[in-house]
Short mmCIF file of C-alpha atoms and ligand atoms in Angstrom, two decimals:
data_model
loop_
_atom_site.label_atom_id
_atom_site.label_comp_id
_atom_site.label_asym_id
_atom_site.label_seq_id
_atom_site.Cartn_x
_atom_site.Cartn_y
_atom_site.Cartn_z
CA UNK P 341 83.76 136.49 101.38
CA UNK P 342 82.95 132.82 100.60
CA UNK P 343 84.61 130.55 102.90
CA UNK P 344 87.84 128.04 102.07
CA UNK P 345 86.71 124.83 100.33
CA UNK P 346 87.52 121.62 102.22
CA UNK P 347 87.65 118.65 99.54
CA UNK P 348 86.26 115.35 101.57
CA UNK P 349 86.60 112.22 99.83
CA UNK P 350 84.84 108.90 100.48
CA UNK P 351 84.57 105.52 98.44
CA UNK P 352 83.96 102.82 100.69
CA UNK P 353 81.53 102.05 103.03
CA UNK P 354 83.50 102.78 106.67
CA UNK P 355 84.75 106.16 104.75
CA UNK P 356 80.94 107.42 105.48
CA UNK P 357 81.02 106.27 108.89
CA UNK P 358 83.88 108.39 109.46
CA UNK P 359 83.14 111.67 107.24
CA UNK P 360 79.45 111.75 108.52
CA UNK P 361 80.55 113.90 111.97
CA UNK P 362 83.43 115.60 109.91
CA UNK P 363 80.75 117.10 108.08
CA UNK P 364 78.75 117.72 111.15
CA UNK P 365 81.68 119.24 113.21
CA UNK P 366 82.55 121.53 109.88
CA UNK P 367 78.84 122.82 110.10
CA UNK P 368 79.36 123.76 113.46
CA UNK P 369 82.42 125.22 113.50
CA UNK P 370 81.29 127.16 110.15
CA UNK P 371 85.34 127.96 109.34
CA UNK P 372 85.28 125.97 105.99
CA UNK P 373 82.72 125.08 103.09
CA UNK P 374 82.82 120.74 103.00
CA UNK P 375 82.81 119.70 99.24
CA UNK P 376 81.60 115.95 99.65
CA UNK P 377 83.26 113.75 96.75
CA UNK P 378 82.05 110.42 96.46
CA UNK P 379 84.15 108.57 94.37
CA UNK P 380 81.86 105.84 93.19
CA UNK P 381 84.27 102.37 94.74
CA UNK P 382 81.06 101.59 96.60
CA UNK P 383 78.27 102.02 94.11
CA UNK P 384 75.20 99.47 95.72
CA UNK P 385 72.97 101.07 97.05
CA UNK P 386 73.40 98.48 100.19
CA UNK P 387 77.32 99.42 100.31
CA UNK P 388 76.46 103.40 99.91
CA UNK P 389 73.23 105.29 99.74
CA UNK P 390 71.87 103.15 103.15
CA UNK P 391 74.70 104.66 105.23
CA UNK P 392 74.23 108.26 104.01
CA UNK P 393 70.54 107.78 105.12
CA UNK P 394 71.33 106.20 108.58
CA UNK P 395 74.10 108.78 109.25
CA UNK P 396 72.07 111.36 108.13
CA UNK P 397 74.97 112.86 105.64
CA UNK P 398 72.81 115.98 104.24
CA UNK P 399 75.37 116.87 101.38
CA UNK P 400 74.70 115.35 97.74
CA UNK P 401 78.57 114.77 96.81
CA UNK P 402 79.87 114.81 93.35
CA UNK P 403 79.86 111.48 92.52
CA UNK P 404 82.80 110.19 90.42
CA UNK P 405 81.19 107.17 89.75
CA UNK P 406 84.65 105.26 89.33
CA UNK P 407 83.57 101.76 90.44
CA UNK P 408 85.23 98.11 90.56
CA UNK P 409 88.61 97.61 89.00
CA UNK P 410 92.52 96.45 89.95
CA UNK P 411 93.98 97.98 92.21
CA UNK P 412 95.85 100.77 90.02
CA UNK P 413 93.21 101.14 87.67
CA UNK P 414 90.54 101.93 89.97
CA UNK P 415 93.02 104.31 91.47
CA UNK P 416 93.87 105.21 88.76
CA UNK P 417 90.85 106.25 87.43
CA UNK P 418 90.02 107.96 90.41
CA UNK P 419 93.10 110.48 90.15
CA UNK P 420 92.07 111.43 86.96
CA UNK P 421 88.52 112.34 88.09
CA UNK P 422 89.48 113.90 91.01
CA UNK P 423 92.55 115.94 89.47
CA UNK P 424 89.62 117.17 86.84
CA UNK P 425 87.83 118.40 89.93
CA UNK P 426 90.19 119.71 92.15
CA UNK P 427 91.38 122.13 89.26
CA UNK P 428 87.55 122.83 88.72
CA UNK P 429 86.65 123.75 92.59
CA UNK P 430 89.84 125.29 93.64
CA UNK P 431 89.37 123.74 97.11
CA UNK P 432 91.76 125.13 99.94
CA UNK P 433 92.38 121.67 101.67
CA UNK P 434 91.82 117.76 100.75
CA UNK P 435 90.69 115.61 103.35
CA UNK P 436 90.74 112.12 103.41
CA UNK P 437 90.24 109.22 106.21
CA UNK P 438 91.19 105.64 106.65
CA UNK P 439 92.86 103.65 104.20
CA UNK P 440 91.11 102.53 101.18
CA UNK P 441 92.38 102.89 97.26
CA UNK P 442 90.35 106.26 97.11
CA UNK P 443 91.73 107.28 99.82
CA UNK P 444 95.75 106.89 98.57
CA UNK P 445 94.14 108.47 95.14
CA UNK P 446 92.94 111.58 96.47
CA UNK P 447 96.38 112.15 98.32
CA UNK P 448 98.19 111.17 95.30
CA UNK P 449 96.50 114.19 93.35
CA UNK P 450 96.41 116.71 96.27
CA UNK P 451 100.19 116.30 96.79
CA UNK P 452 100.94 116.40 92.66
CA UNK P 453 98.41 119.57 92.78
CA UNK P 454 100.03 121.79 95.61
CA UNK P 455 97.43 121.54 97.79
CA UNK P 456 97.14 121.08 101.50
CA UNK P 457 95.84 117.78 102.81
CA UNK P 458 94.78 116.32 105.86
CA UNK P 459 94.51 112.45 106.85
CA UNK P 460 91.94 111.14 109.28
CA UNK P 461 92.96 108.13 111.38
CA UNK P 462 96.42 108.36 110.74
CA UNK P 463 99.58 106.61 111.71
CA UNK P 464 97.63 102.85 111.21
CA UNK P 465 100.01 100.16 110.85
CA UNK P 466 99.63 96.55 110.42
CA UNK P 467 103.57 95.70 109.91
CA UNK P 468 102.03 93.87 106.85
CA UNK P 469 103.07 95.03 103.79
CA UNK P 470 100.84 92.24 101.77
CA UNK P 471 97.57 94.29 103.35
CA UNK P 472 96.95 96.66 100.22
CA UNK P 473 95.73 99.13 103.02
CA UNK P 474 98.64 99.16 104.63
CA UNK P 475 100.58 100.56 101.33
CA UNK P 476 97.63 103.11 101.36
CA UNK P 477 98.44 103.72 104.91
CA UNK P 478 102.25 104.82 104.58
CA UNK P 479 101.59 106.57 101.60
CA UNK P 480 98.83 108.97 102.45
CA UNK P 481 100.41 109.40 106.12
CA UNK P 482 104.05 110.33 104.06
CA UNK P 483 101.94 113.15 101.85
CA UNK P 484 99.52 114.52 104.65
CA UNK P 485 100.37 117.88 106.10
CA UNK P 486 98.37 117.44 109.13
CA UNK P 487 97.84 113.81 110.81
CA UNK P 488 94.69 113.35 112.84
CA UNK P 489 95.37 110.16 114.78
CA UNK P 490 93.16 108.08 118.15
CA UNK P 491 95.43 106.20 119.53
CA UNK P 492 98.93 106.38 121.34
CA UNK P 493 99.74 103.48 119.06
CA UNK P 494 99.30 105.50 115.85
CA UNK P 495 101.51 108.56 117.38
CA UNK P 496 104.14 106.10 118.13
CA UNK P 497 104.36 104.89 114.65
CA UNK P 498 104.70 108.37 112.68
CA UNK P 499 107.40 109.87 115.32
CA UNK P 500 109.14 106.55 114.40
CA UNK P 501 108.54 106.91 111.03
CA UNK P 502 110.58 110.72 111.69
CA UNK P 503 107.19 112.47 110.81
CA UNK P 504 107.44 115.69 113.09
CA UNK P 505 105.56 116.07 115.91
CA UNK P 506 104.10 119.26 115.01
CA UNK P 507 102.16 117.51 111.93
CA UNK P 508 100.53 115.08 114.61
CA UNK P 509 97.34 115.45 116.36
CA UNK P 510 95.53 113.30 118.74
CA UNK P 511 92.00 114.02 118.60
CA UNK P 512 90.35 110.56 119.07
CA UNK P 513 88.00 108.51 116.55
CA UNK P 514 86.01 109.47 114.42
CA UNK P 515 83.95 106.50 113.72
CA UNK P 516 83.05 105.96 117.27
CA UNK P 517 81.69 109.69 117.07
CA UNK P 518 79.19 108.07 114.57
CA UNK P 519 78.66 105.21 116.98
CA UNK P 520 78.18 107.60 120.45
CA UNK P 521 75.64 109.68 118.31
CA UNK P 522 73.35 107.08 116.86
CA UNK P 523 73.55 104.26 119.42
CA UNK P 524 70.09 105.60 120.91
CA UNK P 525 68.90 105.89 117.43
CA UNK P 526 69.58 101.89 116.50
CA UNK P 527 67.75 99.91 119.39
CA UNK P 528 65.64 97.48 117.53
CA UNK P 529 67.00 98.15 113.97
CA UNK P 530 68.44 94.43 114.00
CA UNK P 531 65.14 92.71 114.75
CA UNK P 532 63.43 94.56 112.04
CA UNK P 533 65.55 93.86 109.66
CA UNK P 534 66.16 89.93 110.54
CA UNK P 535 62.80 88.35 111.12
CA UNK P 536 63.64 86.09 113.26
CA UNK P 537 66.74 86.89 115.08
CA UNK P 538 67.60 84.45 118.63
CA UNK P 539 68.29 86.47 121.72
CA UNK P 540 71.98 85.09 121.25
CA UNK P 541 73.98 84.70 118.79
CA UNK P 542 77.11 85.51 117.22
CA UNK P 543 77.96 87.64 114.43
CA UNK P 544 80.37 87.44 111.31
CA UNK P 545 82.40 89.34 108.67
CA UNK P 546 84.86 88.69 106.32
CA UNK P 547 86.16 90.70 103.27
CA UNK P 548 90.09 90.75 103.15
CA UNK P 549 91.19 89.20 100.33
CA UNK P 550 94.28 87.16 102.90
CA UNK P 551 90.34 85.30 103.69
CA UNK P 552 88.09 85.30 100.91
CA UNK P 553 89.96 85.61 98.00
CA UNK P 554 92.39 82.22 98.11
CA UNK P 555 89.33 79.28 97.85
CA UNK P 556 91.16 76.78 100.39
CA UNK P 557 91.37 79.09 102.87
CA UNK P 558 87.85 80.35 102.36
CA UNK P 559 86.19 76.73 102.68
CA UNK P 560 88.60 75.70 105.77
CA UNK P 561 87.38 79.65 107.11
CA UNK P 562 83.51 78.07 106.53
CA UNK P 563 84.11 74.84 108.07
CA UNK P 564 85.37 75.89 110.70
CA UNK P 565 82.72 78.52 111.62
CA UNK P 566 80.15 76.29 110.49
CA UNK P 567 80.82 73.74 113.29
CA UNK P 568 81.05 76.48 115.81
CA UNK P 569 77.66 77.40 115.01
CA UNK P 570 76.94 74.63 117.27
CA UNK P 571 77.92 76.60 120.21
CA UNK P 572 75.83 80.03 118.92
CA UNK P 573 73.65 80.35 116.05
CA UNK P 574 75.94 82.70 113.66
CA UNK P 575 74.13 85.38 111.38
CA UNK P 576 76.70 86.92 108.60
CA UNK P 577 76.68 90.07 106.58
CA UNK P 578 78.14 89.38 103.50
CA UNK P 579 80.21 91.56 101.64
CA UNK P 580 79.95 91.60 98.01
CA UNK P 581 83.37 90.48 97.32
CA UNK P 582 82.77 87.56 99.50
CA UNK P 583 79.64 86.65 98.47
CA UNK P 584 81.30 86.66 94.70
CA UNK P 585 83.52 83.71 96.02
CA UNK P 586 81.08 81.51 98.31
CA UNK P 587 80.43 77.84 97.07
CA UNK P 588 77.05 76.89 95.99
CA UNK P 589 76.31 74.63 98.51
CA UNK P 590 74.39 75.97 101.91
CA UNK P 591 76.34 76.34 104.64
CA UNK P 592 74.72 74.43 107.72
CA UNK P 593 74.11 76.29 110.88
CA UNK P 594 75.23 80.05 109.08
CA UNK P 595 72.56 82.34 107.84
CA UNK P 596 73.65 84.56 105.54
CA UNK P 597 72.08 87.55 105.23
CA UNK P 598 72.77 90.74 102.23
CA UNK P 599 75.13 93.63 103.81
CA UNK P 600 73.37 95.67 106.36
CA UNK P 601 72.80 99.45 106.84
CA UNK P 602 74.39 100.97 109.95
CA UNK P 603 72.03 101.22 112.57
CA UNK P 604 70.67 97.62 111.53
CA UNK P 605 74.63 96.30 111.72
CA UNK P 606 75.49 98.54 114.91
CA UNK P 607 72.38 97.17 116.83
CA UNK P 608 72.95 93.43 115.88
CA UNK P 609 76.57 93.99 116.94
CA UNK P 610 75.73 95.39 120.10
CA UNK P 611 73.24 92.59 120.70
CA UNK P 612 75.91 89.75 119.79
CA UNK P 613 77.71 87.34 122.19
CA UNK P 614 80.34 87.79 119.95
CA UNK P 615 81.56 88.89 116.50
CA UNK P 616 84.05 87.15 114.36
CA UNK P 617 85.47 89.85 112.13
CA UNK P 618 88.44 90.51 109.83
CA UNK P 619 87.44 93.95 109.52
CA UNK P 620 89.38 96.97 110.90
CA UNK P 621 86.38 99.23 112.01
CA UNK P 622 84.44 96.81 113.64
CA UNK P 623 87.24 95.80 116.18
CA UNK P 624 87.21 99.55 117.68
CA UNK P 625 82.79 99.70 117.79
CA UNK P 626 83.22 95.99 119.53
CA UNK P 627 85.49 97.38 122.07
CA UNK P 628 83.38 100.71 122.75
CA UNK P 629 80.42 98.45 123.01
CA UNK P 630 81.73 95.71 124.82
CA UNK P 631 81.29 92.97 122.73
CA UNK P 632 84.20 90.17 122.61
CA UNK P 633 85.59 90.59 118.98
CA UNK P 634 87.52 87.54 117.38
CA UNK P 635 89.98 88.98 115.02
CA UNK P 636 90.18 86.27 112.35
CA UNK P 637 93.87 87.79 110.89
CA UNK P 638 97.56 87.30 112.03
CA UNK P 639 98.04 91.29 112.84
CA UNK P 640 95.80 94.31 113.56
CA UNK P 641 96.45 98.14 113.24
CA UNK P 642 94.52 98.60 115.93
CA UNK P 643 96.61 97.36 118.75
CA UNK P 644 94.48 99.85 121.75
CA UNK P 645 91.83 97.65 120.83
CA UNK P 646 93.47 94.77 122.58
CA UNK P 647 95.78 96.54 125.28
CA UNK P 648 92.40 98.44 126.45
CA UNK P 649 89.19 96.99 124.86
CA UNK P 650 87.39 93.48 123.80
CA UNK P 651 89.99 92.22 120.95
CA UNK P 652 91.99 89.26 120.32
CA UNK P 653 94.05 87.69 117.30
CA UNK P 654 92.87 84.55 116.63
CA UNK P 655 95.02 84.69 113.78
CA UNK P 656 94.88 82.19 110.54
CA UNK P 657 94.43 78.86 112.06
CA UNK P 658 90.30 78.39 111.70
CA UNK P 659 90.82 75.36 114.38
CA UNK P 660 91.15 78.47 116.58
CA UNK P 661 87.35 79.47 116.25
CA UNK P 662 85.52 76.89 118.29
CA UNK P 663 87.79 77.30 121.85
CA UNK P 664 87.60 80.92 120.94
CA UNK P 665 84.27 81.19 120.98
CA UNK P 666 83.00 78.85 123.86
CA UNK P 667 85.47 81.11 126.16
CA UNK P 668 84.27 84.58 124.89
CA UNK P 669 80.80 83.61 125.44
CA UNK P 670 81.42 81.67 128.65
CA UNK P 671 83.69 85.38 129.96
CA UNK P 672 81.55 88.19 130.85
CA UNK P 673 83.12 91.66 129.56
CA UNK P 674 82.18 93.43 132.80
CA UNK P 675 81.63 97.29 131.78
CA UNK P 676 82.53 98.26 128.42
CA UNK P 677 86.01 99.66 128.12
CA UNK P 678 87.18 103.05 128.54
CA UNK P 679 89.85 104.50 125.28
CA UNK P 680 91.23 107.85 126.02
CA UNK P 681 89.08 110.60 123.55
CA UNK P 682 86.75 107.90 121.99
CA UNK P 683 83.97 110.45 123.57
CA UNK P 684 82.20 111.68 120.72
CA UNK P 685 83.65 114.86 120.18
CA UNK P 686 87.03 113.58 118.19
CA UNK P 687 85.35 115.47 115.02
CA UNK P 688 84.87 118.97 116.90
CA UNK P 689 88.63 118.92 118.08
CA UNK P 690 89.64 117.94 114.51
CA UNK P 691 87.66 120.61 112.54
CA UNK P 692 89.00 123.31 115.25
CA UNK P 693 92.10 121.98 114.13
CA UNK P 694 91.74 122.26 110.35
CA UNK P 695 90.23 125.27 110.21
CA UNK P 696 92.54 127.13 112.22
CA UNK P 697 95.26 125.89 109.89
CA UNK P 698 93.79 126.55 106.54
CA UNK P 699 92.70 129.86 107.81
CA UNK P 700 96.81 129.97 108.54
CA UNK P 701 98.29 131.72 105.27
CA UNK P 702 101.97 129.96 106.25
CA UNK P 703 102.30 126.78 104.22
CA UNK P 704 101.18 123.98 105.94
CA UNK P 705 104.14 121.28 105.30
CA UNK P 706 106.30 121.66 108.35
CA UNK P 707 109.80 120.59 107.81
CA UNK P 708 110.96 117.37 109.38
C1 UD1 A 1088 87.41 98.01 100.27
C2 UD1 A 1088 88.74 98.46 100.86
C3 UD1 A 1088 88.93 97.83 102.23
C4 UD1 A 1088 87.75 98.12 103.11
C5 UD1 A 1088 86.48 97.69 102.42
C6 UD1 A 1088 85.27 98.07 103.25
C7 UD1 A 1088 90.59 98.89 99.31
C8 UD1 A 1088 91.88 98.35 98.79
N1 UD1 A 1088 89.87 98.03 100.03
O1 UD1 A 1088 87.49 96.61 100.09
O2 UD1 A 1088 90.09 98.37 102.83
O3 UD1 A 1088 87.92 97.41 104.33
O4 UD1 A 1088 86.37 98.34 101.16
O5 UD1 A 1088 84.11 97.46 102.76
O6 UD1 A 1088 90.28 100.02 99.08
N2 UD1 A 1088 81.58 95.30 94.97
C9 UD1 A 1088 80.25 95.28 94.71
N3 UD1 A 1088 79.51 96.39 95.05
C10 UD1 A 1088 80.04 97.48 95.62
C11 UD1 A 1088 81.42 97.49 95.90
C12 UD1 A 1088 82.19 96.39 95.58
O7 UD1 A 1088 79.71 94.31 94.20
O8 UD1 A 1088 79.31 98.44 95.91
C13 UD1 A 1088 82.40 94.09 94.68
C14 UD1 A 1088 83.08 94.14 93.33
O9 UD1 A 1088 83.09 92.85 92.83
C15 UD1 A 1088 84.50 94.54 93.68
C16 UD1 A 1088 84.69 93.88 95.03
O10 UD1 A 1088 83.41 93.95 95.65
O11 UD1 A 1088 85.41 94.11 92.74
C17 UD1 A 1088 85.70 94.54 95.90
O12 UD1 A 1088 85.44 95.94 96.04
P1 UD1 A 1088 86.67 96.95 96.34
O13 UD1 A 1088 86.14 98.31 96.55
O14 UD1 A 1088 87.74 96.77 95.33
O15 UD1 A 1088 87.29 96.40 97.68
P2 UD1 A 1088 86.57 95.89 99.01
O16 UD1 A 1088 86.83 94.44 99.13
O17 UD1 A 1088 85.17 96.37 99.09
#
């Protein structure tokens, strides 16, 4: 008898991160046939095919090939690929993780289609509702049937959001499954890919639009990091929505450098003083690798990254940078902190999870 069909959906570059020991974990386990759909919201080859190399993804996905647009057309057009497909494939469950537009889009047409659905790193919040993750957030966490969260944070949210316990699981983080498991294979991946990289330095990313997108704020955001390259040489990954809005004019003392593949990013993070960052991802891999991380935003999702690991708000003031930095580098970390069931194995305890509840002919939706 052929085995249930799992839909998995990624678009965006940190979707791969996560999906990568889903995938793995679903081999293992051997309850449920993955279905890899790519929906095409990351189409360079820098923002996609690098990280299914480096993570070693093995499935070709169906590629939906959706691309750049507004927010509700490309998710939009991503509902009506995907509803095209689900009808097609007849899968048994949807899965989706984090909180990008494909993400909202595939639980948009798995909840309008019947069908059971699972969210990966659930129960998220920001408290800001001008974050369009955040309205990807609530919504896909409102739809899911089962919630696969890492934190006590993200528990705490859904119970007080009335979701039922019964639809919650803790089973840790995904991405830092990705990070335990390829850590060995990274050493040296930054140095090859940077000729010339100093033994310290500090590393930056930005990409929300709240940074990159208003120009003010973007050149005061420059400034301000450009002067404290004084204190660290800074080397910067830049994301192709940023690097859409950067002025002409070099920026002293920051070399910018085209997005990185994983194990070349992972290594130079590891390596770092310190990272500046307004991503969400890279404030949990700073904390398991005990790097300070400088949160350039006013709120984070990820609050267990600053009760238990390396993170701090610096929020929007970029006059906050310099003192920032000279005290990160000048406080050593000490041994890199511990987060209850970031161990490697938060895929395993998921996919035991999933398939035991697909395999479950009751309906999945528990009453709240
Ligand atoms: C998206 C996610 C964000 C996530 C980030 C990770 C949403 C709402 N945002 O932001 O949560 O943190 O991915 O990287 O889903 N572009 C390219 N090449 C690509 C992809 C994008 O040039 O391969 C450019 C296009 O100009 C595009 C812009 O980047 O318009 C933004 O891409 P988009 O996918 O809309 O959002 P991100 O900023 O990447």
């Amino acid at each position: 008898m052929s085995k249930p069909i799992a839909m998995c959906i990624v678009g965006a570059r940190p979707n791969l991160v996560k999906m990568a020991p889903i995938l793995r974990a679903m081999d293992a386990d051997g309850g449920l046939q993955p279905l890899l759909v790519h929906t095409g919201q990351h189409y360079d080859a820098a923002m996609s095919d690098v990280f299914f190399k480096d993570l070693d993804i093995r499935y070709a996905p169906v590629n939906l090939g959706v691309g750049s647009g507004t927010h509700a057309a490309q998710t939009g057009t991503i509902m009506r690929a995907l509803e095209e497909l689900v009808s097609e494939s007849a899968p048994s469950v949807m899965v989706t993780v984090g909180d990008v537009n494909s993400t909202l889009a595939a639980a948009l047409v798995a909840a309008k289609a019947g069908l059971r659905q699972a969210h990966v790193e659930a129960g998220l919040r920001s408290g800001d509702p001008e974050m369009p993750e955040e309205v990807n957030r609530v919504v896909t966490d409102r739809l899911a049937d089962l919630l696969f969260t890492h934190s006590d944070e993200a528990d705490e949210n859904l119970i007080g959001e009335g979701v039922s316990a019964a639809r919650i699981h803790k089973v840790g983080n995904v991405m830092i499954d990705s990070l335990l498991l390829l850590r060995p294979r990274w050493q040296g991946a930054a140095r090859v890919a940077l000729e010339g990289l100093p033994d310290r330095y500090a590393v930056v990313t930005l990409h929300r639009p709240s940074n990159v997108d208003n120009p003010a704020r973007l050149a005061r955001l420059l400034e301000a990091l450009s002067s404290a390259s004084t204190e660290l040489p800074i080397i910067f990954p830049v994301h192709p929505r940023t690097r859409a809005r950067l002025p002409e004019t070099p920026l002293a003392g920051l070399r910018l450098v085209e997005p990185m593949g994983y194990l070349a990013f992972l290594d130079l993070v590891e390596h770092a003083s310190a990272v500046l960052t307004d991503s969400g991802g890279i404030q949990e891999e700073t904390t398991v690798l005990g790097v300070p991380c400088l949160t350039l935003r006013n709120s984070t999702e990820r609050p267990v990254t600053i009760r238990l690991g390396t993170n701090r708000l610096l929020g929007e003031d970029p006059s906050a940078i310099l003192p920032a930095l000279e005290t990160s580098v000048s406080t050593p970390v000490g041994t890199p902190p511990t987060v209850p069931l970031w161990d490697g194995h938060a895929a395993d305890r998921l996919v035991r999870i999933l398939s035991a509840a697909v395999a479950n002919p009751l309906p999945l939706r528990l009453s709240e």
